[in-house]
């Protein structure tokens, strides 16, 4: 069983389009995250939800909108895609109150043409 | 704010060589420290962790000791294998900062036979 699963794994789209990436975790964790990894492998946190409540919202364009329908799911919707949005997006989860260990999904590679 | 500085890469070693990847941190609280590994085409996975000063984390022949006096958490392995080729990330989690994890920039390791 995959602990943190993301779909799609690959996404190729045109500038200006809107796309979504879905994430689900079956670990029973209460906190979920979205990270962006650029071509140099730098990781940057974007959002964090705890029990469906937004708790971390880094400086991210408001074209990016996370949605957490329940604590096992965290989706990322991106409007009006730009070339600079091309990256690998990782979903992760953790159990609040513990040592902060993160469990990552396999990543979703977004390419904007 | 919190920050993590790790040795710049890329690092290229021959099989059975000794590996050290340096990592230092700054944090306002008492963070937990982690090393994550990212194999090609995969998400990050926890390699080892330490939650308090002088703790040693170890896994798969890798070790790192939480040194509060030098604010360091250097990763070491006595004899690397080709299969250790990956990107290694040092990270900290500060529970006083909404449990937010801060990552270093990653160090790419290539081990040649």
Coordinates of C-alpha atoms in Angstrom, one line a residue:
Chain A
X1 CA 0.0 0.0 0.0
X2 CA 1.4 3.4 -1.0
X3 CA 1.5 5.6 2.1
X4 CA 1.3 9.0 0.3
X5 CA 0.1 8.9 -3.3
X6 CA -0.1 11.7 -5.8
X7 CA -1.8 11.9 -9.1
X8 CA -0.9 12.6 -11.8
X9 CA 2.8 11.7 -11.8
X10 CA 3.5 13.7 -15.0
X11 CA 1.6 16.7 -16.3
X12 CA 2.4 18.5 -19.5
X13 CA 0.3 21.6 -20.3
X14 CA 0.2 24.9 -22.0
X15 CA 0.7 28.3 -20.4
X16 CA -2.5 29.8 -19.2
X17 CA -4.2 26.5 -18.5
X18 CA -5.5 25.5 -15.1
X19 CA -4.5 22.1 -13.6
X20 CA -4.9 20.2 -10.3
X21 CA -2.7 17.7 -8.5
X22 CA -4.3 15.3 -6.0
X23 CA -2.8 13.8 -2.9
X24 CA -4.0 11.2 -0.5
X25 CA -2.3 9.6 2.6
X26 CA -3.4 6.4 4.3
X27 CA -1.1 6.8 7.4
X28 CA -3.7 8.4 9.6
X29 CA -1.6 11.6 9.8
X30 CA -3.2 14.9 10.7
X31 CA -0.9 17.2 8.8
X32 CA -0.2 17.5 5.1
X33 CA 2.1 19.6 3.0
X34 CA 2.9 20.7 -0.5
X35 CA 6.5 21.3 -1.5
X36 CA 7.9 22.6 -4.7
X37 CA 11.3 21.2 -6.0
X38 CA 13.0 23.2 -8.8
X39 CA 15.4 22.0 -11.4
X40 CA 18.3 22.5 -8.9
X41 CA 16.6 20.2 -6.4
X42 CA 15.9 23.0 -4.0
X43 CA 12.9 22.3 -1.9
X44 CA 10.5 25.0 -0.8
X45 CA 7.4 24.6 1.4
X46 CA 4.2 26.0 -0.1
X47 CA 1.4 25.1 2.2
X48 CA 0.6 23.0 5.2
X49 CA -2.8 21.8 6.5
X50 CA -3.5 20.4 10.0
X51 CA -6.9 18.7 10.3
X52 CA -8.1 20.5 7.2
X53 CA -7.0 23.9 8.6
X54 CA -4.4 25.9 6.8
X55 CA -1.4 26.5 9.1
X56 CA 1.4 27.4 6.8
X57 CA 1.0 29.6 3.7
X58 CA 4.4 30.6 2.4
X59 CA 4.8 33.4 -0.1
X60 CA 3.2 31.7 -3.1
X61 CA 1.3 33.4 -5.9
X62 CA -2.5 33.3 -5.3
X63 CA -2.8 31.3 -8.5
X64 CA -2.0 28.4 -6.3
X65 CA -4.9 27.3 -4.2
X66 CA -4.8 24.2 -1.9
X67 CA -7.9 22.4 -0.8
X68 CA -8.2 19.8 2.0
X69 CA -11.6 18.1 1.9
X70 CA -10.6 15.9 4.8
X71 CA -7.4 15.2 6.7
X72 CA -6.4 12.4 4.4
X73 CA -6.5 14.5 1.2
X74 CA -4.8 17.7 0.1
X75 CA -5.2 18.9 -3.4
X76 CA -3.4 21.7 -5.2
X77 CA -5.0 23.7 -7.9
X78 CA -3.0 26.0 -10.1
X79 CA -4.6 28.7 -12.3
X80 CA -3.2 30.5 -15.3
X81 CA 0.0 28.3 -15.4
X82 CA 3.3 30.1 -16.2
X83 CA 6.6 28.7 -17.5
X84 CA 8.1 29.3 -14.0
X85 CA 5.6 26.9 -12.5
X86 CA 7.4 24.0 -14.1
X87 CA 8.8 21.9 -11.3
X88 CA 8.2 18.7 -9.3
X89 CA 5.5 19.1 -6.7
X90 CA 5.7 16.9 -3.6
X91 CA 3.0 16.1 -1.2
X92 CA 4.0 15.0 2.3
X93 CA 2.4 14.2 5.6
X94 CA 3.3 14.0 9.2
X95 CA 1.8 13.4 12.6
X96 CA 1.5 16.6 14.6
X97 CA 3.3 16.6 17.9
X98 CA 5.9 14.0 16.9
X99 CA 9.5 14.7 15.9
X100 CA 8.4 16.2 12.6
X101 CA 9.3 13.3 10.3
X102 CA 7.8 13.8 6.9
X103 CA 6.5 11.1 4.6
X104 CA 6.7 12.1 0.9
X105 CA 4.8 11.1 -2.1
X106 CA 6.6 10.2 -5.4
X107 CA 6.2 13.7 -6.8
X108 CA 4.2 15.2 -9.7
X109 CA 6.4 16.6 -12.5
X110 CA 4.7 19.6 -14.0
X111 CA 5.9 20.9 -17.3
X112 CA 4.5 24.1 -18.7
X113 CA 5.1 24.8 -22.4
Chain B
X1 CA 14.4 32.3 11.4
X2 CA 15.5 28.7 11.1
X3 CA 18.1 27.7 8.4
X4 CA 20.1 24.7 7.3
X5 CA 23.4 24.9 5.5
X6 CA 24.8 21.8 3.9
X7 CA 27.9 21.1 1.9
X8 CA 27.6 22.0 -1.7
X9 CA 27.8 19.3 -4.3
X10 CA 28.1 17.5 -6.4
X11 CA 30.2 14.9 -4.6
X12 CA 31.8 12.1 -6.6
X13 CA 33.4 9.1 -4.8
X14 CA 34.7 5.7 -5.7
X15 CA 33.0 2.7 -4.3
X16 CA 34.1 1.9 -0.7
X17 CA 35.3 5.4 -0.1
X18 CA 34.5 7.3 3.1
X19 CA 31.6 9.8 2.9
X20 CA 31.1 13.0 4.9
X21 CA 28.4 15.5 4.0
X22 CA 28.5 18.5 6.3
X23 CA 25.4 20.1 7.7
X24 CA 25.0 23.0 10.1
X25 CA 21.9 24.7 11.3
X26 CA 20.4 27.7 13.1
X27 CA 17.2 27.5 15.1
X28 CA 15.5 29.5 17.7
X29 CA 14.1 26.5 19.6
X30 CA 15.2 22.9 20.2
X31 CA 14.8 21.3 16.8
X32 CA 14.8 17.7 15.7
X33 CA 17.3 17.0 12.9
X34 CA 16.9 14.7 9.9
X35 CA 18.7 13.4 6.9
X36 CA 16.5 12.6 3.9
X37 CA 17.6 10.8 0.8
X38 CA 16.1 11.1 -2.7
X39 CA 16.9 8.4 -5.2
X40 CA 16.5 9.3 -8.9
X41 CA 12.9 9.7 -9.9
X42 CA 11.6 9.2 -6.4
X43 CA 10.3 11.2 -3.5
X44 CA 12.3 12.0 -0.4
X45 CA 12.5 9.3 2.3
X46 CA 13.8 9.6 5.8
X47 CA 17.3 8.2 6.2
X48 CA 17.9 8.9 9.9
X49 CA 17.0 11.4 12.6
X50 CA 18.0 12.7 16.0
X51 CA 15.7 14.5 18.4
X52 CA 18.0 15.8 21.1
X53 CA 21.6 16.8 21.7
X54 CA 24.2 14.0 21.5
X55 CA 21.7 11.6 19.9
X56 CA 23.1 9.5 17.1
X57 CA 20.9 8.5 14.2
X58 CA 21.9 5.6 12.1
X59 CA 20.5 3.6 9.2
X60 CA 21.9 1.5 6.3
X61 CA 25.5 2.2 7.4
X62 CA 24.9 6.0 7.6
X63 CA 25.4 7.9 10.9
X64 CA 24.9 11.4 12.1
X65 CA 25.3 12.9 15.6
X66 CA 23.4 15.9 16.9
X67 CA 26.0 18.3 18.1
X68 CA 24.4 21.2 19.9
X69 CA 27.7 22.9 20.7
X70 CA 28.7 23.2 17.0
X71 CA 25.1 23.2 15.7
X72 CA 26.0 20.4 13.3
X73 CA 24.6 17.1 12.1
X74 CA 27.1 15.8 9.6
X75 CA 26.3 12.7 7.7
X76 CA 28.9 9.9 7.5
X77 CA 29.3 6.5 5.9
X78 CA 32.4 4.4 6.1
X79 CA 32.2 2.6 2.8
X80 CA 29.8 3.9 0.1
X81 CA 28.2 1.8 -2.6
X82 CA 27.0 2.6 -6.1
X83 CA 23.5 2.2 -4.8
X84 CA 24.1 5.2 -2.4
X85 CA 24.1 7.6 -5.4
X86 CA 21.3 10.0 -4.6
X87 CA 20.5 13.5 -3.4
X88 CA 20.9 13.9 0.4
X89 CA 19.0 16.6 2.3
X90 CA 19.7 17.8 5.8
X91 CA 16.6 19.2 7.6
X92 CA 15.3 20.4 10.9
X93 CA 11.9 20.5 12.4
X94 CA 11.1 23.1 15.0
X95 CA 8.0 22.4 16.9
X96 CA 7.9 25.9 18.1
X97 CA 7.5 27.0 14.4
X98 CA 4.2 25.2 13.7
X99 CA 6.3 22.0 13.2
X100 CA 7.6 23.5 9.9
X101 CA 10.5 21.6 8.4
X102 CA 13.5 23.6 7.0
X103 CA 15.6 21.9 4.3
X104 CA 19.1 22.4 3.2
X105 CA 19.8 22.8 -0.5
X106 CA 20.6 19.1 -1.0
X107 CA 23.9 17.4 -1.9
X108 CA 24.1 15.2 -5.0
X109 CA 26.3 12.1 -4.4
X110 CA 27.6 10.0 -7.3
X111 CA 29.4 6.8 -6.4
X112 CA 31.5 5.2 -9.2
X113 CA 32.4 1.6 -9.4

